[in-house]
Amino acid sequence: MTGQDALLSKQIVAALRSVLGDGSQSLHEPAFRGNEMQYLHRCIETSFVSSVGDFVPRFEGHLTEYTSAKYAIAVVNGTAALHIALLLAGVAANDEVIVPALTFAATPNAVTYCGASPHFAECNDRDLGIDIQKLRQYLNAITEKRGGLSINKNTGKVIRAVVPVHVFGHPVELDNLMALAHDFGLVIVEDASESLGSFYRGRHTGTFGLIGTLSFNGNKTITTGGGGAILTNDSVIADRAKHITTTARLDHRWKCSHDDIGYNYRMPNLNAAVGCAQMECLPQMLANKRELFAKYCTAFQDIDGVTLINEPAHSCSNYWLNTLLLDCSQHDKLETILAMTNDAGIMTRPSWTLMHCLPHFQHCQRMKLSVAESLHTRLINIPSSAYIAH
Ligand SMILES: *Cc1c(COP(=O)(O)O)cnc(C)c1O
């Protein structure tokens, strides 16, 4: 380790300590400070713990009210939500779907569940999402139009959809993305798994595309243990989503019959009960997370070589995971910083291994990913729980 490496690492540990105090801190802890116990108790007392019960529609009501989506369908996890969203967006075998290289594996995994292939897009260093301008140039070069669809000239396949990811809660440039999707005949399915509480031009993320998805995994802004939701303003898609996530079972007083291949993806009442209590606490959690970001800004303002990812223009971010970005010249210090912070009991993490570097996605189509590759050597997630320092 050189002296320079150690200096920046020591400054970062000290800055984190000044915000977090002594003791160890994890990256993102769930918090249960509301009516979770009371609502769970009610499930057990009434024996409605599974696929029937009041808390599921009530949780869906919380989600539509908060996001202003017309419809919300609660499901077992965010990955299942993405799977159904892509199916209902018309993604089918032999299609390609544009997905950012910098995301969690669930995004391209869900594409493959539909028999389609992910096609990886470059990211930008402002909001960490898809670089829409570069994607436009790339699609202009590699596609040809046929009947309103964009065909990849290299593979002969239809590029059916684009899945923007609001990485760490920061909204992508949705205006530009919608214009691009329109020009290339792409359906937008928004992976808003990380962005409950994030708005673009005053409108909630996940409500710009034909369909959007949320996740309520244990490390997300709010949790239901495991859970996810499908958001849409389209009543036909909403009915269809509800139907095929409940085994495509036909409504009848005693007969058990189905009219399609369905999925057992419905969120159980127990999880929805926790979700209702969490939604009641969401505004407070978001306020705390915004305050934490402000404290980090102060703590890091005088340290050279590192910046904090800020909410993009026209956006209000939920600050799900606060993120340090090392200057390009400092990228070789990443490992030392990760080691020293974790040794100090402060959990930090690099960003995900890029999707095109995973063995099962190496063969997939992709554009030049030099910014994503650079970002991967420079991003560090730092502790971001809603009640840190509260
Ligand atoms: C959390 C997450 C998902 C969904 O994850 P689940 O654990 O299945 O709820 C999907 N995409 C991204 C980007 C995520 O962060």
mmCIF file of C-alpha atoms in Angstrom, residues 30 62 64 117 126 158 203 224 253 258 280 288 313 321 337 344 350 352:
data_model
loop_
_atom_site.group_PDB
_atom_site.id
_atom_site.type_symbol
_atom_site.label_atom_id
_atom_site.label_comp_id
_atom_site.label_asym_id
_atom_site.label_seq_id
_atom_site.Cartn_x
_atom_site.Cartn_y
_atom_site.Cartn_z
ATOM 1 C CA PRO A 30 -34.761 -2.632 7.383
ATOM 2 C CA HIS A 62 -51.057 2.593 -0.641
ATOM 3 C CA THR A 64 -51.387 3.630 -6.223
ATOM 4 C CA SER A 117 -31.818 -11.893 -24.858
ATOM 5 C CA ARG A 126 -24.291 11.652 -13.789
ATOM 6 C CA VAL A 158 -36.428 -7.517 -33.083
ATOM 7 C CA ARG A 203 -44.006 12.207 -11.401
ATOM 8 C CA THR A 224 -42.215 -6.657 2.972
ATOM 9 C CA ARG A 253 -67.519 -20.381 -5.949
ATOM 10 C CA HIS A 258 -57.676 -22.080 -15.226
ATOM 11 C CA GLU A 280 -47.139 4.596 6.638
ATOM 12 C CA ASN A 288 -34.199 10.885 7.107
ATOM 13 C CA ALA A 313 -31.579 17.511 -12.786
ATOM 14 C CA LEU A 321 -27.957 3.934 -1.421
ATOM 15 C CA ILE A 337 -10.727 1.973 0.504
ATOM 16 C CA ALA A 344 -13.281 -0.291 10.502
ATOM 17 C CA PRO A 350 -18.360 -1.799 -4.909
ATOM 18 C CA TRP A 352 -22.305 -4.990 -9.068
#
